[in-house]
Short mmCIF file of C-alpha atoms in Angstrom, two decimals:
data_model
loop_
_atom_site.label_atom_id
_atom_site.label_comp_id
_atom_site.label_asym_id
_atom_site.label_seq_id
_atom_site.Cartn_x
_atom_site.Cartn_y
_atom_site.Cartn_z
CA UNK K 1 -14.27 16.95 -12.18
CA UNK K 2 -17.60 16.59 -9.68
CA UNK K 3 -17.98 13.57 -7.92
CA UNK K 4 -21.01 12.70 -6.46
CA UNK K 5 -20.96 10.81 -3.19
CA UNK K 6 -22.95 6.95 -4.20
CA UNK K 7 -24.99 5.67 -1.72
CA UNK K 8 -23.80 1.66 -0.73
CA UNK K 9 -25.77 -0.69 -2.06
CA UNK K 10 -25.11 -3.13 1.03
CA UNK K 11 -25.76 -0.43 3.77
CA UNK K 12 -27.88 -2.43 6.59
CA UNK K 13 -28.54 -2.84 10.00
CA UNK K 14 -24.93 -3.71 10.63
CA UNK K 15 -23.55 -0.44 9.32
CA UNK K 16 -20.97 0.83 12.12
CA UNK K 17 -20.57 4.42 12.58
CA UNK K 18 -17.27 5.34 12.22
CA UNK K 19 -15.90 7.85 9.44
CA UNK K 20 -13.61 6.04 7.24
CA UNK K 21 -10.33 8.63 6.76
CA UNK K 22 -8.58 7.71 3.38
CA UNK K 23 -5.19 8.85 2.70
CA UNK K 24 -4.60 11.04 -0.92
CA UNK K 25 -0.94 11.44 -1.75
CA UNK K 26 -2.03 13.40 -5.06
CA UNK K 27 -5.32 14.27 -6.59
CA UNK K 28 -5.87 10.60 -8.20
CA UNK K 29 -5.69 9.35 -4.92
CA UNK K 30 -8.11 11.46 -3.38
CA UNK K 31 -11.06 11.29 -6.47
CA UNK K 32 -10.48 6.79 -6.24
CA UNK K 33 -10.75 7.30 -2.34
CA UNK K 34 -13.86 9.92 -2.79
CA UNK K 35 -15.71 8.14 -5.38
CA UNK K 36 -15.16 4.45 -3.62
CA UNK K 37 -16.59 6.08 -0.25
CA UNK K 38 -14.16 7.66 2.02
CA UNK K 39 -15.79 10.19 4.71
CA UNK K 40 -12.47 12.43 4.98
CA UNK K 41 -9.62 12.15 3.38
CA UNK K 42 -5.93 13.47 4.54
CA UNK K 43 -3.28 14.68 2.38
CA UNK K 44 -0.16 17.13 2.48
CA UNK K 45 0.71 20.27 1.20
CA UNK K 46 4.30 20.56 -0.22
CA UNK K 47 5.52 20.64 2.83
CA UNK K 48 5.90 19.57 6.69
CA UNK K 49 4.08 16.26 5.83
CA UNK K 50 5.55 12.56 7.23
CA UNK K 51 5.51 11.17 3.98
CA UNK K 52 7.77 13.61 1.61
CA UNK K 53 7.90 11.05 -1.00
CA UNK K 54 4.19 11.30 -1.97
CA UNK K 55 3.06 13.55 -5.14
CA UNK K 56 1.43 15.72 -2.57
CA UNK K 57 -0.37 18.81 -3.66
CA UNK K 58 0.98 22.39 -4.37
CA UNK K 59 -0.65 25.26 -2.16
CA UNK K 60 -2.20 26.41 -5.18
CA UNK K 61 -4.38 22.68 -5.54
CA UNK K 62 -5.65 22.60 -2.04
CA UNK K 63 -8.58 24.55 -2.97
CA UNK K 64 -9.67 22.60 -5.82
CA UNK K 65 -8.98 19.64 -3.54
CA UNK K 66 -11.47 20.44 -0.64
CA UNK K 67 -13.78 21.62 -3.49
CA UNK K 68 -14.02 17.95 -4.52
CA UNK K 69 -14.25 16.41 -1.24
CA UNK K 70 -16.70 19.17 -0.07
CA UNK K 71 -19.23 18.30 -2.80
CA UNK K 72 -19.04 14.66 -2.63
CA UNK K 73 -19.72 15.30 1.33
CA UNK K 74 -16.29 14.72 2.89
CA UNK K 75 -13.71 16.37 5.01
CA UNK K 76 -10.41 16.93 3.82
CA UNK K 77 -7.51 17.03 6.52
CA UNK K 78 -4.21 18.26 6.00
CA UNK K 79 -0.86 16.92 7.77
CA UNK K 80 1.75 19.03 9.43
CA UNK K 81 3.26 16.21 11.64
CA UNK K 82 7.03 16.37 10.87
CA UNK K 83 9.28 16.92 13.78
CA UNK K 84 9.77 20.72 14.11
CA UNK K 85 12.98 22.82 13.85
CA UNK K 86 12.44 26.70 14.63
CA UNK K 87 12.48 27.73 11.16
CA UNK K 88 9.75 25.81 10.61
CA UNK K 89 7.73 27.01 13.48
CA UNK K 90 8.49 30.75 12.06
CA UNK K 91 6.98 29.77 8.73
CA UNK K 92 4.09 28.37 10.07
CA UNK K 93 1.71 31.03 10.41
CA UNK K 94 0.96 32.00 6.38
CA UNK K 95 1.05 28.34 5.88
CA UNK K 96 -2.07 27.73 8.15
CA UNK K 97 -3.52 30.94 7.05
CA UNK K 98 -3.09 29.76 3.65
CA UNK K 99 -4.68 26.18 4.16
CA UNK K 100 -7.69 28.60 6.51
CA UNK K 101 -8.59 30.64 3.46
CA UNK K 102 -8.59 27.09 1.18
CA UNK K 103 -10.94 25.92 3.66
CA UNK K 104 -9.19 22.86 4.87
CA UNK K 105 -11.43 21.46 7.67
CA UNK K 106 -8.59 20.15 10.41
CA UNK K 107 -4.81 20.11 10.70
CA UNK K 108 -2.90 16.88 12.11
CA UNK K 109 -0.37 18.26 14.32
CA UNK K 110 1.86 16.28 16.31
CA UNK K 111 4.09 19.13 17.67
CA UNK K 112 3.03 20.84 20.76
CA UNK K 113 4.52 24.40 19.62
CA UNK K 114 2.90 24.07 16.12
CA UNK K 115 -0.45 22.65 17.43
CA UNK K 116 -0.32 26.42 19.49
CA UNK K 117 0.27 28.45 16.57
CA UNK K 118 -2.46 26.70 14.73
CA UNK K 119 -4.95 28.12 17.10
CA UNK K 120 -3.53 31.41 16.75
CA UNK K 121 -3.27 31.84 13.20
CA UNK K 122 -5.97 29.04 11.80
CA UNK K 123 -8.80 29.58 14.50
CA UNK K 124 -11.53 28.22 12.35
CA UNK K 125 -9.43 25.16 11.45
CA UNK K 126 -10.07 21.83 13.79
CA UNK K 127 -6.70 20.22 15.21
CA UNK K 128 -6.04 16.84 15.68
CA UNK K 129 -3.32 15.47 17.20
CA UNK K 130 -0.98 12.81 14.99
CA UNK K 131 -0.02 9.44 16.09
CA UNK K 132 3.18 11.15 15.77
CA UNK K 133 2.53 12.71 19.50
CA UNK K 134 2.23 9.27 21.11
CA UNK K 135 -1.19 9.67 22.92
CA UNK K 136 -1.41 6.79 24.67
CA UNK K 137 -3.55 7.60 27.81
CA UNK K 138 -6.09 9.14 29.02
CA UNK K 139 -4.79 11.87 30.84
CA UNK K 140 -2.26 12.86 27.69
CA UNK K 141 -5.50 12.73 25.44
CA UNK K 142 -7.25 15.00 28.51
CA UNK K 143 -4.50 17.81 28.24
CA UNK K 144 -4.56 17.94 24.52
CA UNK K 145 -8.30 18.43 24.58
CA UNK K 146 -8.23 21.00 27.57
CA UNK K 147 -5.59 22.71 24.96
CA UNK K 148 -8.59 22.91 22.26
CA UNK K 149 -7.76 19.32 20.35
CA UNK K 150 -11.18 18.11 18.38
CA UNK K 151 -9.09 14.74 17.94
CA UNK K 152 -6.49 12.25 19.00
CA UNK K 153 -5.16 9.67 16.70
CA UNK K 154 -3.98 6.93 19.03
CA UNK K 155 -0.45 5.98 19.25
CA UNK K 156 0.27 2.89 17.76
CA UNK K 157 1.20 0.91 20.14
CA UNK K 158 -2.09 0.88 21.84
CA UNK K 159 -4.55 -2.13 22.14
CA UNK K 160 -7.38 -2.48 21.84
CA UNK K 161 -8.55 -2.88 25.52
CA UNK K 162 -6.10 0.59 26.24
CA UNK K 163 -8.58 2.53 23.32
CA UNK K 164 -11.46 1.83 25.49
CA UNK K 165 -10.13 2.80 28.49
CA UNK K 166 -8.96 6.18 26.69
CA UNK K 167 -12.88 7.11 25.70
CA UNK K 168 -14.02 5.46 29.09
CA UNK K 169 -11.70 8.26 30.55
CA UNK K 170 -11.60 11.51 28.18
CA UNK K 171 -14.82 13.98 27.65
CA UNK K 172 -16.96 12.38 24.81
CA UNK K 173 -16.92 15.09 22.66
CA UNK K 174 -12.82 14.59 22.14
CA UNK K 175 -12.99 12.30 18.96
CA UNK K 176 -10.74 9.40 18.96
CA UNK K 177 -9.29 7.79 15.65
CA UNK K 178 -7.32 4.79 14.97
CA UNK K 179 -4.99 3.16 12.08
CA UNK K 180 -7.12 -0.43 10.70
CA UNK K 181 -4.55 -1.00 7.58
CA UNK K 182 -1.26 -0.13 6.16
CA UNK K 183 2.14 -0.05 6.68
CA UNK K 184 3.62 -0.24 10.38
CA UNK K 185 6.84 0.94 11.42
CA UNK K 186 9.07 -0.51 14.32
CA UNK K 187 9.71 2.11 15.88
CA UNK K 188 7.47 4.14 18.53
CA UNK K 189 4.62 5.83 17.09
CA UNK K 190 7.28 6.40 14.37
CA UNK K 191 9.76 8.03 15.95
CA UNK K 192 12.62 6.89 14.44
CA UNK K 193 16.50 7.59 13.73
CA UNK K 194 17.69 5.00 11.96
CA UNK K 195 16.98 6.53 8.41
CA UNK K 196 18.82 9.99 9.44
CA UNK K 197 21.83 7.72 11.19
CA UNK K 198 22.44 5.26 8.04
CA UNK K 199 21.55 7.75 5.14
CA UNK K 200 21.29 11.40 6.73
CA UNK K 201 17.71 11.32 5.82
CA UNK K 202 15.34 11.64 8.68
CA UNK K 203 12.10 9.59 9.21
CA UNK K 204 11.09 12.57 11.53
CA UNK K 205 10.97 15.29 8.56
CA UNK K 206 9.45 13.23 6.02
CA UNK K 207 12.28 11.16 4.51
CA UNK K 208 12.36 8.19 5.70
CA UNK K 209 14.27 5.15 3.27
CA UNK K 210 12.88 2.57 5.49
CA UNK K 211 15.67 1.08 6.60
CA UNK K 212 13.81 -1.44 8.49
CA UNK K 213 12.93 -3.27 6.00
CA UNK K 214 16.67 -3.75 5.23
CA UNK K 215 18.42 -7.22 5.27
CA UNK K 216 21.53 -6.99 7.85
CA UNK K 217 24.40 -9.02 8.88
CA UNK K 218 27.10 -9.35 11.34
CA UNK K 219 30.91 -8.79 11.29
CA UNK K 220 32.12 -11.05 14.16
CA UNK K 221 35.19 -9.00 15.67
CA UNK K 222 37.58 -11.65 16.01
CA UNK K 223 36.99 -12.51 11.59
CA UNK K 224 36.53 -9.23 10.00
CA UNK K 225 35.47 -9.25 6.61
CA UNK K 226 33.75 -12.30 7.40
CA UNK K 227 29.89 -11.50 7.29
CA UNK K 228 26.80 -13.50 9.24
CA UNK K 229 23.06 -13.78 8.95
CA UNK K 230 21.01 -11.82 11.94
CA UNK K 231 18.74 -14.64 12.52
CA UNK K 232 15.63 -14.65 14.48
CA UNK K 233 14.44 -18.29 15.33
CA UNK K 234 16.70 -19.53 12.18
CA UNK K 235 13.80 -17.84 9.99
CA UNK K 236 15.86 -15.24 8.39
CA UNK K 237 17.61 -11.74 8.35
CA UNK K 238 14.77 -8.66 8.06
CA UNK K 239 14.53 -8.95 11.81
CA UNK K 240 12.90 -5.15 12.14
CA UNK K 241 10.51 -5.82 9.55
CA UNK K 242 6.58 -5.14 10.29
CA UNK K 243 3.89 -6.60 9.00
CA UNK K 244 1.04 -4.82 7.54
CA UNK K 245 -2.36 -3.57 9.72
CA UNK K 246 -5.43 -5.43 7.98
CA UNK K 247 -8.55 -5.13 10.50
CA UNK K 248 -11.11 -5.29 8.36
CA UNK K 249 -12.32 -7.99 10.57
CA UNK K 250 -12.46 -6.29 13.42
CA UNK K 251 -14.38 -3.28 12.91
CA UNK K 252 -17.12 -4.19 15.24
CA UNK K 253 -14.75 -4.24 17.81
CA UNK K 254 -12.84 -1.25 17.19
CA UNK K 255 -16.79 0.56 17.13
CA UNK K 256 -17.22 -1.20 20.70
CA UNK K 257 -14.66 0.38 21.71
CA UNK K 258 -15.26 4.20 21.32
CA UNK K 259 -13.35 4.73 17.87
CA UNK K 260 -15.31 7.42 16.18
CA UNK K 261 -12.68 7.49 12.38
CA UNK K 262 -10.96 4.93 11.14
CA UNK K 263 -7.87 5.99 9.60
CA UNK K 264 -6.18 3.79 6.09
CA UNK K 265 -1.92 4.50 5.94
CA UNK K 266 -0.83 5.19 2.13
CA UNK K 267 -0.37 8.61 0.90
CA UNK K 268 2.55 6.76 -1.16
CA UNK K 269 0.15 4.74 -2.87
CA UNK K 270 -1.66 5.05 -6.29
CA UNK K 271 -5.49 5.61 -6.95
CA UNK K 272 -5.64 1.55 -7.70
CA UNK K 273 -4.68 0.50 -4.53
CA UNK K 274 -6.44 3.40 -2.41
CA UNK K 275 -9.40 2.17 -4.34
CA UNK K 276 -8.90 -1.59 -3.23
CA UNK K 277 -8.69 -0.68 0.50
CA UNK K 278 -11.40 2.18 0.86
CA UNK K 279 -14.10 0.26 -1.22
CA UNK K 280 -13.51 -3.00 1.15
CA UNK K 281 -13.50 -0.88 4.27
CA UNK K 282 -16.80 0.65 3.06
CA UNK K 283 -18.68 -2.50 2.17
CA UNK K 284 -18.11 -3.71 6.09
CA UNK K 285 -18.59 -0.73 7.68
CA UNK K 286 -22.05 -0.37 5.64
CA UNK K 287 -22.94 -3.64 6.70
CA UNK K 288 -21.10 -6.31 4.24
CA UNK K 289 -19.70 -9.17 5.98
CA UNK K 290 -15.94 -9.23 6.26
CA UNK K 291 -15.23 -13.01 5.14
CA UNK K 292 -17.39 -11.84 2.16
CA UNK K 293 -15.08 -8.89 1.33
CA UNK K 294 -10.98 -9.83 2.93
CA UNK K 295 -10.05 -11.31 -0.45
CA UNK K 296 -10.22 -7.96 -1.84
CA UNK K 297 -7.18 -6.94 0.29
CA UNK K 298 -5.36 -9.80 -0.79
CA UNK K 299 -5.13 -8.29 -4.15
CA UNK K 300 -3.49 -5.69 -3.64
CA UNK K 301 0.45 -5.59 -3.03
CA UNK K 302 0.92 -5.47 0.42
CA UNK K 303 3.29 -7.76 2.87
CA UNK K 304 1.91 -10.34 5.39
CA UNK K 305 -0.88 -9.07 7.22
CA UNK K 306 -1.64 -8.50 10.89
CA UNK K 307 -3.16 -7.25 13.78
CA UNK K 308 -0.61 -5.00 14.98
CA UNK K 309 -0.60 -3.75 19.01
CA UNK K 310 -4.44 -4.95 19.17
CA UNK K 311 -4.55 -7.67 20.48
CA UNK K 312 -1.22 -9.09 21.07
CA UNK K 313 2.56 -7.55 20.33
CA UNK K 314 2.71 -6.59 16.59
CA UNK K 315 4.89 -8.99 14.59
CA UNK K 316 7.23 -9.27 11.83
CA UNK K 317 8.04 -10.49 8.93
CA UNK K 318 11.93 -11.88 9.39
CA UNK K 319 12.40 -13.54 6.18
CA UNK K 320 12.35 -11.06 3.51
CA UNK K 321 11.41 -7.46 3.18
CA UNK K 322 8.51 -8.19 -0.13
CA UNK K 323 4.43 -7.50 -1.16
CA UNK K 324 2.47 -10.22 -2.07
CA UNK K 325 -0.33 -9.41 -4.54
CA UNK K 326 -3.30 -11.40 -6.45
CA UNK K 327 -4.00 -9.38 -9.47
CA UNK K 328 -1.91 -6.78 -11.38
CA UNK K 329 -3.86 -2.97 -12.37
CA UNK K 330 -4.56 -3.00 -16.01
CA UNK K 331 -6.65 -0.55 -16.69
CA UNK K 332 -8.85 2.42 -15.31
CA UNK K 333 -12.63 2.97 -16.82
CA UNK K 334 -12.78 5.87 -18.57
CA UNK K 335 -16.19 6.05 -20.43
CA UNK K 336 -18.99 2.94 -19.88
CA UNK K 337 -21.99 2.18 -21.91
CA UNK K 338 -24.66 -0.42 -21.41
CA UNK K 339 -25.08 -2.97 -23.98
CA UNK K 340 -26.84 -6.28 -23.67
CA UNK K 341 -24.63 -9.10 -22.40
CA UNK K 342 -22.26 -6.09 -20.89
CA UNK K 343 -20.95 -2.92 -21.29
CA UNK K 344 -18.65 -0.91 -24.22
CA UNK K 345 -15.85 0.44 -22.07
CA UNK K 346 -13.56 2.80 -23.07
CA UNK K 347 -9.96 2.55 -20.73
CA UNK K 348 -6.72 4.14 -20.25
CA UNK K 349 -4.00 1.30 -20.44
CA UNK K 350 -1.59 0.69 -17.36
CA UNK K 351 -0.48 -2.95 -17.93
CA UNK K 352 -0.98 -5.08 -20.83
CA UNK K 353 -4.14 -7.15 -21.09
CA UNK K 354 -5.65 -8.63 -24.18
CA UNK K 355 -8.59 -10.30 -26.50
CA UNK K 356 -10.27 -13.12 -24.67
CA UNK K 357 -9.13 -12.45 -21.59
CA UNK K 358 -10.59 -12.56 -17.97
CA UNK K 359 -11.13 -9.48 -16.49
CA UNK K 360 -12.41 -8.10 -13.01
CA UNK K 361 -13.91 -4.63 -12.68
CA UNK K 362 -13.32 -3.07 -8.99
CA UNK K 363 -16.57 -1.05 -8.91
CA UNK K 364 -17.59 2.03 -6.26
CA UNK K 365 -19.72 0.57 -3.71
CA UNK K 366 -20.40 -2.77 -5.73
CA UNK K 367 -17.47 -4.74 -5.02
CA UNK K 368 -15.62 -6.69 -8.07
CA UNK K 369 -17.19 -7.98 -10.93
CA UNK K 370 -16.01 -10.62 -13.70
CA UNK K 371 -16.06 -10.40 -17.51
CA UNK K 372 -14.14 -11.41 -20.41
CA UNK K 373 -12.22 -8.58 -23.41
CA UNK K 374 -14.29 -8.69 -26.62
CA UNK K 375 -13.38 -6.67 -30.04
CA UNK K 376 -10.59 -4.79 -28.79
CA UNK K 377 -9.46 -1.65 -30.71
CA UNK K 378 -6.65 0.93 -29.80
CA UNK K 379 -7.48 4.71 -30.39
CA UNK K 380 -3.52 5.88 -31.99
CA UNK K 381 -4.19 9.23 -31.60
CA UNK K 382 -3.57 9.61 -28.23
CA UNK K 383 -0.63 8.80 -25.89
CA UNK K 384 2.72 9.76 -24.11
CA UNK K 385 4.80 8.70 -27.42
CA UNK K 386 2.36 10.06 -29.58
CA UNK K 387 2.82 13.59 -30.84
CA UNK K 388 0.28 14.34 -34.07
CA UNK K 389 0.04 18.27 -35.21
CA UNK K 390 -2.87 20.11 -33.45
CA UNK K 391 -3.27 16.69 -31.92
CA UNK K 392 -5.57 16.21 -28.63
CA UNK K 393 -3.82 16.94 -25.61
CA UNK K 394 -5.59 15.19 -22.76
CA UNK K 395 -7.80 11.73 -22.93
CA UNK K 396 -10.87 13.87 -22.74
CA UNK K 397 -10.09 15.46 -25.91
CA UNK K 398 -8.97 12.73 -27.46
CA UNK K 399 -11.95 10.64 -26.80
CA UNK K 400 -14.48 13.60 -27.81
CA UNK K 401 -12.85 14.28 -31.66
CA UNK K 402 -12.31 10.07 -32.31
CA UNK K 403 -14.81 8.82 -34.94
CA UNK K 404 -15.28 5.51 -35.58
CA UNK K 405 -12.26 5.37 -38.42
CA UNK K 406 -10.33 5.96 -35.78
CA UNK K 407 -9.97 3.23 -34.08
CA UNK K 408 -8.33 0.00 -34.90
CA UNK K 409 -8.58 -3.61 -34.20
CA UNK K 410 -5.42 -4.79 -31.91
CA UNK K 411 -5.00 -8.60 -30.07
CA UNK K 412 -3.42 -6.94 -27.13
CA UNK K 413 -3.45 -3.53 -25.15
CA UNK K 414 0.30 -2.88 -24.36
CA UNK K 415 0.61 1.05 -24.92
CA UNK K 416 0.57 1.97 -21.13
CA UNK K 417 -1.24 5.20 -20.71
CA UNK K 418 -2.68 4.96 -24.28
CA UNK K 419 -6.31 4.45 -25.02
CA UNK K 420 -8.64 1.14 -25.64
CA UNK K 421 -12.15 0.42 -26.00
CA UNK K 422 -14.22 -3.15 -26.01
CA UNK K 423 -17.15 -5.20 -25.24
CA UNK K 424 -17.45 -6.29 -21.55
CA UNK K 425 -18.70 -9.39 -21.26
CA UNK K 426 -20.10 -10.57 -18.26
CA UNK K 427 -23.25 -10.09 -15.71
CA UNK K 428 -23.86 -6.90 -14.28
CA UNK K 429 -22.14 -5.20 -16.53
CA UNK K 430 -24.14 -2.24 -16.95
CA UNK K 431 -22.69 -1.39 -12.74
CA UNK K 432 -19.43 -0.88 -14.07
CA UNK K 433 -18.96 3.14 -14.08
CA UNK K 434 -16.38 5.89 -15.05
CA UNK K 435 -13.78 6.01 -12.21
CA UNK K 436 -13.67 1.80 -11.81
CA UNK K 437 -10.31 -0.22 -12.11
CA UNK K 438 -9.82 -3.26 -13.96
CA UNK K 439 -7.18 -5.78 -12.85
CA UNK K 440 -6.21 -9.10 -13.89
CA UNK K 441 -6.07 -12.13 -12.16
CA UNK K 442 -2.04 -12.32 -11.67
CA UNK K 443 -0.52 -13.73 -8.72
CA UNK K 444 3.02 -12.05 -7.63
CA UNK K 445 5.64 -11.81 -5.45
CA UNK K 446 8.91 -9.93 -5.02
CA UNK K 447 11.30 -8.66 -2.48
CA UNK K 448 12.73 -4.86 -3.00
CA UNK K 449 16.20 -6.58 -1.27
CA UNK K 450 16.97 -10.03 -2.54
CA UNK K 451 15.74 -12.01 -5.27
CA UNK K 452 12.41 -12.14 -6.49
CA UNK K 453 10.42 -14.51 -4.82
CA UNK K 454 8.08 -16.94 -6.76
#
């Protein structure tokens, strides 16, 4: 697949200029963040990555991977930010000479011994230094530079008024990057040992269960067996639970302040959401203004917002460990043609939708749009429970031998992953292009411990 880089259609006077790093936990997740205007994106290979969970990518896709970001004019970074045993360090050296020859364009490296042996075995590859390393001042960020470091990625824990004291203070040609939105965690720079204490999984090698986020209680020692609350302020029990980074309002500030990237958490998220985020962080950074474009991360699951360390201590979120969300993913644009009044869209299915009803389209570079389901037909010969001799065996094919016969009127689209076309209608239609999301206006919210919240 090519994908061209799109020029914003609400680039201005305004525009800030700061790269906008995406995250790409598998190659879905880095064409959504490509095509909806990331700069650079960062992934992992299958292994020494923080976020094990992810799809990732197999050695053998990182080339096709900085293929796609190279031609739609972005960078493609590549994490190595575990905490490292010496068995790791030993392997090290055909891993970076393996990522070198894919042409990779900078390693994240939070350990000092592995950040060494990527100069010696990677020269050509940049090295920043992960959040993971806890650069927090200038004279840290000094040292890593003097040590060959293009980057720092600031520690978490820093505010706003410490960030511009760190490029006040550092040579201007070290880069500085920040986190704007995402997950936090509660522990230092995410250094933490709870996971590998409670579980034997470790945080610090990429497999952490969020404990965190866990609802706890209290055996008083005098009544065992007998179980209490841990209440903060009588407002509940998930007293180590963060809230989410959202500074989309902000960016001016951060820009002020010397950030040159600014960096979007997520490589365990799916193409829909990475979508959401990068496409709203574009729009302000080109010059959109924020109170026009914050509703957009609303939609998305995420948990309360904040601010985290920027302006104040980061918060939490003591009364349940849930994500909040205004519209559920239904569908992603496959094929789009122009008609009057609209567009004939052709969609893979990922939640059910149906005739009549209200759509948005999240569009690359043109925000959301609204139109309503018209003539909707189902194309049988294609999908996961669908198994027809000498049958098509991707979408592509499938939607290249369909004739018109083929497909068949339907009321509702409820075959996730199966195939749908219909009449968009609704204004602007003809903006809506292959690679956009459709989502439906559906308020939820649940808690992964507890019950479901209304």
């Amino acid at each position: 697949m090519t994908i061209q880089k799109m020029q914003s259609q609400t680039a201005d006077a305004r525009a800030l200029p700061m790269e906008l790093l995406a995250p790409a936990g598998s190659m879905e997740s880095l064409e959504a963040a490509l095509r909806f205007g990331a700069d650079a994106v960062y992934l992992a290979a299958e292994r020494f990555g923080m976020r094990a969970r992810a799809a990732n990518f197999a050695m053998e896709e990182i080339p096709e991977a900085v293929a796609l970001a190279h031609a739609a004019g972005a960078q493609v970074f590549v994490t190595c930010n575990i905490l490292m045993n010496p068995q790791d360090i030993d392997e090290l050296p055909g891993y970076f000479k393996a990522l070198e020859a894919a042409g990779v364009d900078a390693f994240i490296i939070g350990d000092l011994g592995a950040f060494a042996v990527a100069g010696e075995a990677a020269p050509s590859v940049a090295r920043h230094v992960s959040t993971q390393a806890s650069v927090a001042n200038a004279a840290a960020a000094r040292v890593w530079h003097s040590l060959g470091a293009k980057r720092v990625v600031c520690a978490r824990e820093m505010s706003l008024e410490d960030i511009r004291r760190l490029r006040q203070d550092t040579p201007p040609d070290l880069e500085i990057e920040a986190f704007v939105h995402g997950a936090m965690c509660m522990a230092v720079s995410g250094r933490c040992l709870i996971s590998s204490y409670l579980t034997g999984r470790s945080g610090n090698r990429g497999h952490c269960t969020q404990p965190c986020r866990w609802s706890y209680t209290l055996e008083e020692e005098k009544r065992p067996g007998e179980h209490f609350p841990i209440e903060e302020d009588d407002r509940g029990t998930f007293i180590m639970n963060a809230k989410d980074l959202n500074m989309l309002e902000y960016l001016g500030e951060l820009a002020a302040a010397g950030v040159d990237s600014i960096k979007i958490e997520g490589r365990n998220k799916k193409a829909f959401y990475v979508a959401t985020v990068v496409g709203a962080y574009r729009q302000v950074l080109d010059g959109a203004d924020p109170a026009e474009v914050r509703d957009e991360l609303y939609a998305i699951s995420h948990r309360p917002y904040g601010t985290g360390f920027y302006f104040e201590e980061a918060q939490q979120t003591p009364d349940y460990d849930g994500y909040e969300q205004e519209t559920i993913h239904v569908a992603d644009v496959l094929e789009s043609t122009p008609q009057e009044g609209g567009a004939l869209l052709t969609v893979r299915c990922r939640n059910r939708f149906g005739e009549g009803e209200s759509l948005e389209a999240v569009v690359p570079h043109h925000g959301s749009l609204s139109g309503e389901v018209k003539t909707l037909e189902w194309l049988p010969t294609f999908g996961p429970d669908i198994s027809l001799p000498d049958g098509p065996t991707t979408a592509r094919e499938a939607l290249d031998q369909a004739t018109e016969d083929d497909y068949v009127a339907v009321e509702v689209a409820n075959r996730s992953s199966c195939l749908y076309r219909f009449q968009w209608d609704g204004a602007d239609g003809d903006a809506i292009t292959p690679g956009s999301f459709l989502r439906s206006r559906t308020r939820k919210r649940t808690a992964r411990h507890g019950a479901e919240q209304a």
